[in-house]
Short mmCIF file of N, CA and C in Angstrom, two decimals:
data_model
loop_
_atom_site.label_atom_id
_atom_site.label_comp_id
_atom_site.label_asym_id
_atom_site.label_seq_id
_atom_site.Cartn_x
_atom_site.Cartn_y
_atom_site.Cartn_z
N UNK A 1 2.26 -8.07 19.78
CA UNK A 1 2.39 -9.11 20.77
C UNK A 1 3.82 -9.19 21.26
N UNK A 2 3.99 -9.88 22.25
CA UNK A 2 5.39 -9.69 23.09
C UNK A 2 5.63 -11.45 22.99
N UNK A 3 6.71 -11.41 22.20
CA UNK A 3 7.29 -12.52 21.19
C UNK A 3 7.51 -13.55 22.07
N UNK A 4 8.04 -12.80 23.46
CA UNK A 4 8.67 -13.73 24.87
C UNK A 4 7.37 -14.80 25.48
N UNK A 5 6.27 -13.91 25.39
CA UNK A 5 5.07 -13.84 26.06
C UNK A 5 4.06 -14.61 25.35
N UNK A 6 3.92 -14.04 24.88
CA UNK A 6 3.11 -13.87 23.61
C UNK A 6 1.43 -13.09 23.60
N UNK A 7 2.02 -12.16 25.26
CA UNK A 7 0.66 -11.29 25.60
C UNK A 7 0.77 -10.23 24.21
N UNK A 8 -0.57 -9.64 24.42
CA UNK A 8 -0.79 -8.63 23.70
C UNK A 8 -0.45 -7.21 24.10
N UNK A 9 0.68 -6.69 23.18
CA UNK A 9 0.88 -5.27 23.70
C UNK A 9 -0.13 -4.28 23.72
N UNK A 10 -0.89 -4.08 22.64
CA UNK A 10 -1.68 -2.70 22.44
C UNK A 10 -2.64 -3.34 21.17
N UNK A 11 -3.79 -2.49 21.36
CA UNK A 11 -4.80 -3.16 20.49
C UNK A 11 -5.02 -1.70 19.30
N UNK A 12 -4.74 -1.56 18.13
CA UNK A 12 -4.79 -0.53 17.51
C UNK A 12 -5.66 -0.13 16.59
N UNK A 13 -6.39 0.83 16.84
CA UNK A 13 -7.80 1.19 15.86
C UNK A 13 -7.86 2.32 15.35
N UNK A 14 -8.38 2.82 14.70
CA UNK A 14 -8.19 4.56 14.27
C UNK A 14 -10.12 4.70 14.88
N UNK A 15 -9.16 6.02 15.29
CA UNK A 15 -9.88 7.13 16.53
C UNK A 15 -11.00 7.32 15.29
N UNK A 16 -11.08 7.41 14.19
CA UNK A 16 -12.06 7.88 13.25
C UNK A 16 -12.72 6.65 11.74
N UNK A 17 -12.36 5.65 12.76
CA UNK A 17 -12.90 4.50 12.16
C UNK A 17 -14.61 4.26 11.94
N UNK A 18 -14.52 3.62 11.06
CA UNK A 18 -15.96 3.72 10.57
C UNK A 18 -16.22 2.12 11.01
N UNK A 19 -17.61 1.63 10.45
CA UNK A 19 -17.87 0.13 9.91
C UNK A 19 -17.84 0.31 8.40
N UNK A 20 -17.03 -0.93 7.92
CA UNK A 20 -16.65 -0.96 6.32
C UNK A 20 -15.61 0.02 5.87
N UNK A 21 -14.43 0.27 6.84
CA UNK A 21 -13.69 1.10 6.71
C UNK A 21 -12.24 0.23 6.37
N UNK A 22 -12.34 -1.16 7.10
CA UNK A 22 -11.54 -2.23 6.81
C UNK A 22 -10.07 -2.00 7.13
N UNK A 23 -10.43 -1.11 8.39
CA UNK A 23 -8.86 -0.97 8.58
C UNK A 23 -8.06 -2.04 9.26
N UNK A 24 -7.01 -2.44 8.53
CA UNK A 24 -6.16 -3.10 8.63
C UNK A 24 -6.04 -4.39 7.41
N UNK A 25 -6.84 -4.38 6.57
CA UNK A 25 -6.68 -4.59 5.56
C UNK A 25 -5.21 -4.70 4.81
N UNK A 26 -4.37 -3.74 4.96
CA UNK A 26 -3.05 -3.70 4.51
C UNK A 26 -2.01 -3.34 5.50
N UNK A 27 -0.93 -3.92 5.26
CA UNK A 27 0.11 -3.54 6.48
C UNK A 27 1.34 -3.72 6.01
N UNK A 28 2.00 -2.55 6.28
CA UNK A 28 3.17 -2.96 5.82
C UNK A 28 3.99 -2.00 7.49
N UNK A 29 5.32 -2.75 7.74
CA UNK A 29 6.05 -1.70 8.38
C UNK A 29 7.31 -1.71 8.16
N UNK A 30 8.12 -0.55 8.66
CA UNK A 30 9.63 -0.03 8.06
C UNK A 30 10.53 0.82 9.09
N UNK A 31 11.32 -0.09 10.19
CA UNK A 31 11.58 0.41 11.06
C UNK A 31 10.51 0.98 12.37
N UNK A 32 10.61 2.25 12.50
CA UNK A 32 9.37 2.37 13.89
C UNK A 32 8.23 2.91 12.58
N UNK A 33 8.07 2.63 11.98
CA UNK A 33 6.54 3.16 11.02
C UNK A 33 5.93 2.12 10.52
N UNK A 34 4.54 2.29 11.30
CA UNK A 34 3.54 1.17 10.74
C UNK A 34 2.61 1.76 9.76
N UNK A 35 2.48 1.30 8.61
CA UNK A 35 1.43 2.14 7.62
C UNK A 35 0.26 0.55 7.75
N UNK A 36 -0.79 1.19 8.05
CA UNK A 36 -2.36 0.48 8.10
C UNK A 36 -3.33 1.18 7.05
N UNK A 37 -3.72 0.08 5.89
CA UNK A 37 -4.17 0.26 4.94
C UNK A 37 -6.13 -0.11 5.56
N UNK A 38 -6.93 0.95 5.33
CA UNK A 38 -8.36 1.25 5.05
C UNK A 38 -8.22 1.56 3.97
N UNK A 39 -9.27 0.50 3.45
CA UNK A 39 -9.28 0.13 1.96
C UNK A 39 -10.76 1.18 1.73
N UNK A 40 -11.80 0.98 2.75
CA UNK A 40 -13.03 1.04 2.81
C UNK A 40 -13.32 2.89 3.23
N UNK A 41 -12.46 3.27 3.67
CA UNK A 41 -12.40 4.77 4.19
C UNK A 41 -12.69 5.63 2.93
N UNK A 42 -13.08 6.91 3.30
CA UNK A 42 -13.06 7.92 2.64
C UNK A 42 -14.17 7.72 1.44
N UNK A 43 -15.17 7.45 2.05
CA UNK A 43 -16.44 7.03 0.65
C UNK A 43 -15.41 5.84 -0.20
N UNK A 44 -15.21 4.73 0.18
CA UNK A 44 -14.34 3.75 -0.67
C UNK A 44 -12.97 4.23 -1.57
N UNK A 45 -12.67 5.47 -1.17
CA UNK A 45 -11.34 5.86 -1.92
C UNK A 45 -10.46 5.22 -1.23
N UNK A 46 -10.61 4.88 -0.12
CA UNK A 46 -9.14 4.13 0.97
C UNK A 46 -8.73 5.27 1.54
N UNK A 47 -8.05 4.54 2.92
CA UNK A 47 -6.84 5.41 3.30
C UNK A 47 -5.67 4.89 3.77
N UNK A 48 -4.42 5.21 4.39
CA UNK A 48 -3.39 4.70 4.94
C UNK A 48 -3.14 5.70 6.11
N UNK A 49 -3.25 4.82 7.29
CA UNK A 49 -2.43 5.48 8.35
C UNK A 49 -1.45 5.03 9.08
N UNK A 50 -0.56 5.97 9.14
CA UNK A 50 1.01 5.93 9.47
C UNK A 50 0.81 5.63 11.57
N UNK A 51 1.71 5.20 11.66
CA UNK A 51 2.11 5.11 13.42
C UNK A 51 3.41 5.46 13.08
N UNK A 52 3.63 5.98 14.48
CA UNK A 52 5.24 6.11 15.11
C UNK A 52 4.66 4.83 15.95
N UNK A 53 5.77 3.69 15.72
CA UNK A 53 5.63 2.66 16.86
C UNK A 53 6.94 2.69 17.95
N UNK A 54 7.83 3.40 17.86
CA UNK A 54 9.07 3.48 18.71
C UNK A 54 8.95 2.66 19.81
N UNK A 55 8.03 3.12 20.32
CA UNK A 55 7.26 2.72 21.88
C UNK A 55 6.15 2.10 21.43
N UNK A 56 5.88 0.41 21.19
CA UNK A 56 5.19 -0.38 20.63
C UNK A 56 3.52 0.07 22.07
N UNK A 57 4.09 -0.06 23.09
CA UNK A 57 2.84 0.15 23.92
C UNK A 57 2.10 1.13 23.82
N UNK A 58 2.43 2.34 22.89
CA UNK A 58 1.84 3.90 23.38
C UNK A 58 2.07 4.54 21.51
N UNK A 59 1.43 3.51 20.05
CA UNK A 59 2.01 4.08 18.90
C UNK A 59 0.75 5.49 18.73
N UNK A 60 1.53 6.55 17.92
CA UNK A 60 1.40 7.62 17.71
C UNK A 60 1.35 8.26 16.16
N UNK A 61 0.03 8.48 16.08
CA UNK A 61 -0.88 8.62 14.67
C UNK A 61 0.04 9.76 13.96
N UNK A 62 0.83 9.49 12.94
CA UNK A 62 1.58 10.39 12.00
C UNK A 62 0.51 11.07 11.28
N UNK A 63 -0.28 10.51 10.38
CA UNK A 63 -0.80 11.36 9.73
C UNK A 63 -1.35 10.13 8.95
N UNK A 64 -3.27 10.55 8.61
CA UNK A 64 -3.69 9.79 7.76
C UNK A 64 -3.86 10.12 6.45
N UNK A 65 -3.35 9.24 5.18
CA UNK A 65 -2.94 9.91 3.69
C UNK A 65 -4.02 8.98 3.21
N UNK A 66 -5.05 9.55 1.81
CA UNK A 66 -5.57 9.29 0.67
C UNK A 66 -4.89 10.70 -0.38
N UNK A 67 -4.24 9.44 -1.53
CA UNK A 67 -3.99 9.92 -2.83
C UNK A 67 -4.64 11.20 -3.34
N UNK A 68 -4.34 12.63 -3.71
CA UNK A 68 -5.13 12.97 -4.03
C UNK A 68 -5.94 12.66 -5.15
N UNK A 69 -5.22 11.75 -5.96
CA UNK A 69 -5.97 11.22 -7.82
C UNK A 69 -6.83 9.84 -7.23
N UNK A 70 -7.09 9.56 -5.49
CA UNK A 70 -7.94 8.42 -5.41
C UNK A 70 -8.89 8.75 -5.50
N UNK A 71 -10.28 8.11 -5.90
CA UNK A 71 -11.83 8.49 -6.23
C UNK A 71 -12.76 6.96 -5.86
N UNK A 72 -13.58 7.13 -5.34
CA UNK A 72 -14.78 6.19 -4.91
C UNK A 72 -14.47 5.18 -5.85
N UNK A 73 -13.89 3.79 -5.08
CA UNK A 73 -13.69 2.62 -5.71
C UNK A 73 -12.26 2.38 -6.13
N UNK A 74 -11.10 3.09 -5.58
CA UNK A 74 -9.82 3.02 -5.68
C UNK A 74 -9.09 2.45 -4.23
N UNK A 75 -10.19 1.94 -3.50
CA UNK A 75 -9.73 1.31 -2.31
C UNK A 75 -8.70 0.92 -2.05
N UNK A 76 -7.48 2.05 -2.09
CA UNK A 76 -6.31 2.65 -1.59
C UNK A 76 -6.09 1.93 -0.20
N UNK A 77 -5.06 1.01 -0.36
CA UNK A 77 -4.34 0.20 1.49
C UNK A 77 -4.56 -0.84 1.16
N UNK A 78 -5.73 -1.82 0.21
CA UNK A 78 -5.87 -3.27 0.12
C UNK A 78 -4.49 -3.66 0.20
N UNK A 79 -3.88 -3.41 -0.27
CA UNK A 79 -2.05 -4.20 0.16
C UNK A 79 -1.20 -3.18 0.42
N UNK A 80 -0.12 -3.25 1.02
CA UNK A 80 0.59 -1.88 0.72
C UNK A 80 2.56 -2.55 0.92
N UNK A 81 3.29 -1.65 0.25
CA UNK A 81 4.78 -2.09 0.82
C UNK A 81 5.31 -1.29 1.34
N UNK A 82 6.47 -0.93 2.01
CA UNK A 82 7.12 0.05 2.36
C UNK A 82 8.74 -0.26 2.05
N UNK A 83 9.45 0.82 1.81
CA UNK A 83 10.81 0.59 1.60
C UNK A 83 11.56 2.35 1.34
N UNK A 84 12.73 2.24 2.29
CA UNK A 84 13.61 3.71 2.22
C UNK A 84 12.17 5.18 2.34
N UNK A 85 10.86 4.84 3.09
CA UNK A 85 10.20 5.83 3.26
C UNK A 85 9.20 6.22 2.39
N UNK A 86 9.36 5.00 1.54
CA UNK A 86 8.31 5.11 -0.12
C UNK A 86 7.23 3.94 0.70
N UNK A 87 6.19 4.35 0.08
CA UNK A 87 5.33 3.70 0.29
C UNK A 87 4.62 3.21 -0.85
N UNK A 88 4.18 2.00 -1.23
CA UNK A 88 3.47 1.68 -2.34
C UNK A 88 2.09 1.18 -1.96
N UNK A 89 0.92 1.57 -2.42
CA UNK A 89 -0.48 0.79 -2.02
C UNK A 89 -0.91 0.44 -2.97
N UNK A 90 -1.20 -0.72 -2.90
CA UNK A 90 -2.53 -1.43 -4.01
C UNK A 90 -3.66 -1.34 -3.82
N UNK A 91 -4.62 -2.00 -4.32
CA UNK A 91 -6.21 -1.61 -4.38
C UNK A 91 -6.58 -2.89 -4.61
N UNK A 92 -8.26 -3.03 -4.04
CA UNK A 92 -9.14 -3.94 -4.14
C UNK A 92 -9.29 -4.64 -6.22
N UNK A 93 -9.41 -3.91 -6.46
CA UNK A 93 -10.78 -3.94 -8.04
C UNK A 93 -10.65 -2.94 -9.32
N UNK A 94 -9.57 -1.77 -8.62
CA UNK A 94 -9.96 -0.71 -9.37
C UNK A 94 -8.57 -0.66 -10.67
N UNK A 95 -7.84 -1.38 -10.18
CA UNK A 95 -6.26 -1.87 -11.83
C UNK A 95 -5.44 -0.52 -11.09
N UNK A 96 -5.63 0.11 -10.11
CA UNK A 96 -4.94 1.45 -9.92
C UNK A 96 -3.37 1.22 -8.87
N UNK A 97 -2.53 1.90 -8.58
CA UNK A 97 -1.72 1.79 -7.92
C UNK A 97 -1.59 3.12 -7.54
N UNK A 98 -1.11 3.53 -6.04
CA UNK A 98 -0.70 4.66 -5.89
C UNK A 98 0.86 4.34 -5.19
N UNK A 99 2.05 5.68 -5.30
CA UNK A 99 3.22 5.78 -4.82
C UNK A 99 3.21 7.15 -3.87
N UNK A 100 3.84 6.79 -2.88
CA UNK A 100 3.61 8.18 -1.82
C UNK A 100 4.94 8.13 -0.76
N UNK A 101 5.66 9.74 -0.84
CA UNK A 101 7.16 9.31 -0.51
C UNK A 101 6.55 10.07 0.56
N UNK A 102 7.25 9.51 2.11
CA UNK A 102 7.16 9.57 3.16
C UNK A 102 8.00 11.23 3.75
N UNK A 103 8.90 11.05 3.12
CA UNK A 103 10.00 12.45 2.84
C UNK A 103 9.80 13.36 2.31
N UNK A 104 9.39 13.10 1.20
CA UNK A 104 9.26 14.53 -0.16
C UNK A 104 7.62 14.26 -0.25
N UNK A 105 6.75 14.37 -0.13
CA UNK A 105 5.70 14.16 -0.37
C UNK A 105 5.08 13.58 -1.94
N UNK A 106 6.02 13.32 -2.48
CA UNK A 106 5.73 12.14 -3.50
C UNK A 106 4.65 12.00 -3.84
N UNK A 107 3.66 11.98 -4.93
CA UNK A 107 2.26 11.48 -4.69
C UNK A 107 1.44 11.00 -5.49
N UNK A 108 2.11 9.88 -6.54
CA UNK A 108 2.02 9.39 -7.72
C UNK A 108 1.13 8.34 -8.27
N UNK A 109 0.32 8.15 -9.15
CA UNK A 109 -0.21 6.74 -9.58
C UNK A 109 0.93 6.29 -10.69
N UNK A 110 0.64 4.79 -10.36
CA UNK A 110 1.62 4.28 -11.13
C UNK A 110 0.90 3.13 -12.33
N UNK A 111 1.10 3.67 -13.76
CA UNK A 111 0.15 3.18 -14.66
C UNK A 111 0.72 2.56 -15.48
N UNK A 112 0.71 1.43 -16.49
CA UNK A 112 1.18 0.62 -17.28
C UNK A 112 -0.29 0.76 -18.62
N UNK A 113 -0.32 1.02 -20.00
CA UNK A 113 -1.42 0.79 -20.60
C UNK A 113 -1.61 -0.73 -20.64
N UNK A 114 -3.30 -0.94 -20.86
CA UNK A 114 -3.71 -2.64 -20.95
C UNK A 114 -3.88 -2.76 -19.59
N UNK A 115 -3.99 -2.60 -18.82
CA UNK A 115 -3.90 -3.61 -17.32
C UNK A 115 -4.96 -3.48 -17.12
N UNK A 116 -5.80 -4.44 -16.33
CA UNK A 116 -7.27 -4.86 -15.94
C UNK A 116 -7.30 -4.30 -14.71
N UNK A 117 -8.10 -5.03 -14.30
CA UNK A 117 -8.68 -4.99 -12.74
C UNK A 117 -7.75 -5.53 -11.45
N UNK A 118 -7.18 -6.62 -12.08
CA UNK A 118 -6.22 -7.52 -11.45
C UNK A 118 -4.97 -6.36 -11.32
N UNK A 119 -4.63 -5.04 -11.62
CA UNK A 119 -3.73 -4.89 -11.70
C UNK A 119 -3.54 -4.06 -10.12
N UNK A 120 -2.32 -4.58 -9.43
CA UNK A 120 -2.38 -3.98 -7.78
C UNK A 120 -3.04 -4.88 -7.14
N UNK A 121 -3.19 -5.92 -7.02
CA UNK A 121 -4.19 -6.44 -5.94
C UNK A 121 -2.92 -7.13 -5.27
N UNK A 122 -1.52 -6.98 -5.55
CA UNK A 122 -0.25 -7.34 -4.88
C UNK A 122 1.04 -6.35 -5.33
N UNK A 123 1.23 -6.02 -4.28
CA UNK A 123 2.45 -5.05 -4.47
C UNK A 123 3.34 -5.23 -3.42
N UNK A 124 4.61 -5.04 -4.16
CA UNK A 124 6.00 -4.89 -3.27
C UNK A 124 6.99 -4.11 -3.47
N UNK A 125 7.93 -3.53 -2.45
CA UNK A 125 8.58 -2.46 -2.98
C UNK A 125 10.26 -3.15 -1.94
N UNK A 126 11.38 -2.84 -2.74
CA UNK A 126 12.06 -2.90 -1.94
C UNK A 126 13.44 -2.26 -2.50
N UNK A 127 13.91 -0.99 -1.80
CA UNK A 127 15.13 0.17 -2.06
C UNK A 127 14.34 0.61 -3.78
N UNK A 128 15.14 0.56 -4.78
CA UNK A 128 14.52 1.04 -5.95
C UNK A 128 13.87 0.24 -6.89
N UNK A 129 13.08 -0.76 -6.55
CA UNK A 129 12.38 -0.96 -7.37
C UNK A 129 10.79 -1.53 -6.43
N UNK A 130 10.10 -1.33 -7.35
CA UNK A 130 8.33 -1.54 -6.89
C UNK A 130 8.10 -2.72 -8.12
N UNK A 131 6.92 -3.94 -7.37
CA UNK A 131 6.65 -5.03 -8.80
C UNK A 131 5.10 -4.56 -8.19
N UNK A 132 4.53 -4.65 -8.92
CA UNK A 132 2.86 -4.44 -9.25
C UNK A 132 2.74 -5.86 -9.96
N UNK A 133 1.72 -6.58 -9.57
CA UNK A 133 0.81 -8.08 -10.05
C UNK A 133 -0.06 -7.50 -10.49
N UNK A 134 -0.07 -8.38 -11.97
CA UNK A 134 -1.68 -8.27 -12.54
C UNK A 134 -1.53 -9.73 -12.75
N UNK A 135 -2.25 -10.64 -12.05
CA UNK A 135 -2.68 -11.81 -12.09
C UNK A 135 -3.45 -12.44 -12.92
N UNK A 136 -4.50 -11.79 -13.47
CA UNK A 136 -5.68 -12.04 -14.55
C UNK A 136 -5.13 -11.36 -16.10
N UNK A 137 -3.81 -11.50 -16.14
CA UNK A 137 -3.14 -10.98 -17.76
C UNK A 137 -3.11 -12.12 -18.65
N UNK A 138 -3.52 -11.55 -19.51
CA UNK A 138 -2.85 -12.87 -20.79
C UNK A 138 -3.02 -14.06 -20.29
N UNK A 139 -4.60 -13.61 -20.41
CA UNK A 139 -5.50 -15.50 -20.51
C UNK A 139 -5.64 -15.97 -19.16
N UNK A 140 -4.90 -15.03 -17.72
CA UNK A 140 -4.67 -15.46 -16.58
C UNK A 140 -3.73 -16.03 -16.61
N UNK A 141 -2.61 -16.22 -17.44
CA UNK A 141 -1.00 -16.99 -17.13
C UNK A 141 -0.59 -15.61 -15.92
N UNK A 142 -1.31 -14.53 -15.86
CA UNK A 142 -0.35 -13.60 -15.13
C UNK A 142 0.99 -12.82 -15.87
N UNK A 143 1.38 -11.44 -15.02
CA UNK A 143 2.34 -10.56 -15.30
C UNK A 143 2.62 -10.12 -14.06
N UNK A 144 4.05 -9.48 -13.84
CA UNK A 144 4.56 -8.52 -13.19
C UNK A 144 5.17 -6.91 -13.67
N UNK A 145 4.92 -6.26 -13.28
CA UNK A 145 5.25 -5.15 -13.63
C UNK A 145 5.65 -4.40 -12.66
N UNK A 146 7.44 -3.89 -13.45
CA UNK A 146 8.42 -3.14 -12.16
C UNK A 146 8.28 -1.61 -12.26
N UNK A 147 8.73 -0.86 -11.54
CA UNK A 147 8.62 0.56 -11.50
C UNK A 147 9.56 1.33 -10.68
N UNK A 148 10.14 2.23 -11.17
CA UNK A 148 11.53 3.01 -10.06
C UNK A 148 10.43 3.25 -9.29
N UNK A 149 11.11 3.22 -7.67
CA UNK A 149 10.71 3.85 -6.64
C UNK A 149 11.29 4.98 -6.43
N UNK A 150 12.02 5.61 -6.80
CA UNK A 150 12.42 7.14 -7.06
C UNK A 150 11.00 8.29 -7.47
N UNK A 151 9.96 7.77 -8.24
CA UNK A 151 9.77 8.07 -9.15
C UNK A 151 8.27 8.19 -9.91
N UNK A 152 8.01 6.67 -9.45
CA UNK A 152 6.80 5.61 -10.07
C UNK A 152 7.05 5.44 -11.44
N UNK A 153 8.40 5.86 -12.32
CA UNK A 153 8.15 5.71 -13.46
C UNK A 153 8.61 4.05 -14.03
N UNK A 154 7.67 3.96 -15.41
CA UNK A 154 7.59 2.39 -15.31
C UNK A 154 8.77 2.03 -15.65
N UNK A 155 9.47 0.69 -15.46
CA UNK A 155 10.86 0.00 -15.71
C UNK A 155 10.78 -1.23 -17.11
N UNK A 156 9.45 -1.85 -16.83
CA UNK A 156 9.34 -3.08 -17.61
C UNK A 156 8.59 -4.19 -16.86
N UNK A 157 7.91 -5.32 -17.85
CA UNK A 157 6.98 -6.17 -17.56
C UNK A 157 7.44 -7.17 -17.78
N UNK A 158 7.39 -8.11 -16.47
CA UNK A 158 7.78 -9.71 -16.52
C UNK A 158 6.79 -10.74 -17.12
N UNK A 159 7.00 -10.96 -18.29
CA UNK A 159 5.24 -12.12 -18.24
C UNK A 159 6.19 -13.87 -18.24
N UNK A 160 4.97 -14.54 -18.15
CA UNK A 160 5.73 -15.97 -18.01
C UNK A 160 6.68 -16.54 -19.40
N UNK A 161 7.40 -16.83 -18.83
CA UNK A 161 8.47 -17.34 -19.80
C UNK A 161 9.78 -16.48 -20.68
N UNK A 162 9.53 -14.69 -19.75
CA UNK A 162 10.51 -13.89 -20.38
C UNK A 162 11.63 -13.39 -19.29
#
């Protein structure tokens, strides 16, 4: 939308959209790159697709990514972050996280042992570090759990009161 205005610039859909594909589900952007999370794509593995938005009126499909370790029910894009070209996606249901570097082709799950279902259903990433939510931990008081973005490798777990 045009902030001045508040018309609508461009209405954005993927050319290979399904029904129950849920795109737009997740969004994150980072400079001219919009990553749009389909959670529902790819037989429910998810997907993420990238824009060049430079030119907000006319954005231009980079390339659409599913994880290769995603599998039916890892609904890959339910949230996603972006930061320095890393991309982090969460998932619907499935406790999974994936990491995917925009540069180096990066292409990581990011795993903690113990984590439920709740784990990824919120993610954020910003320069080197990534927090993954598992909300339903320990009785439902909740956890956070950090991770290099270099990397996906794990850093350590915030629970309440530490």
């Amino acid at each position: 939308y045009n902030v001045t205005t508040g018309a609508e610039i461009v209405k954005l859909q993927a050319a290979d959209g399904a029904s129950l594909n849920y795109f737009g589900d997740g969004l994150a952007v980072e400079g001219s790159i919009l990553a749009v999370g389909a959670d529902g794509a790819v037989g429910n593995k998810g997907a993420v697709y990238f824009y060049d938005i430079s030119n907000p009126a006319a954005p231009v499909l980079i390339k659409k990514f599913t994880p290769a370790a995603a599998v039916a029910g890892d609904f890959v894009g339910y949230t996603l972050g972006m930061s320095q070209g890393r991309v982090v996606m969460g998932n619907f249901s499935s406790g999974k996280v994936f990491l995917h570097d925009l540069n180096t082709g990066l292409d990581v799950v990011l795993t903690v042992g113990g984590t439920g279902s709740s784990f990824g259903k919120t993610v954020a990433i910003d320069g080197p570090i990534i927090a993954v939510s598992e909300f339903g931990a320990s009785g439902n008081v909740g956890r956070v759990h950090l991770f290099k973005s270099s990397d996906g490798s794990f850093h350590r777990t915030i629970a309440h009161g530490t």
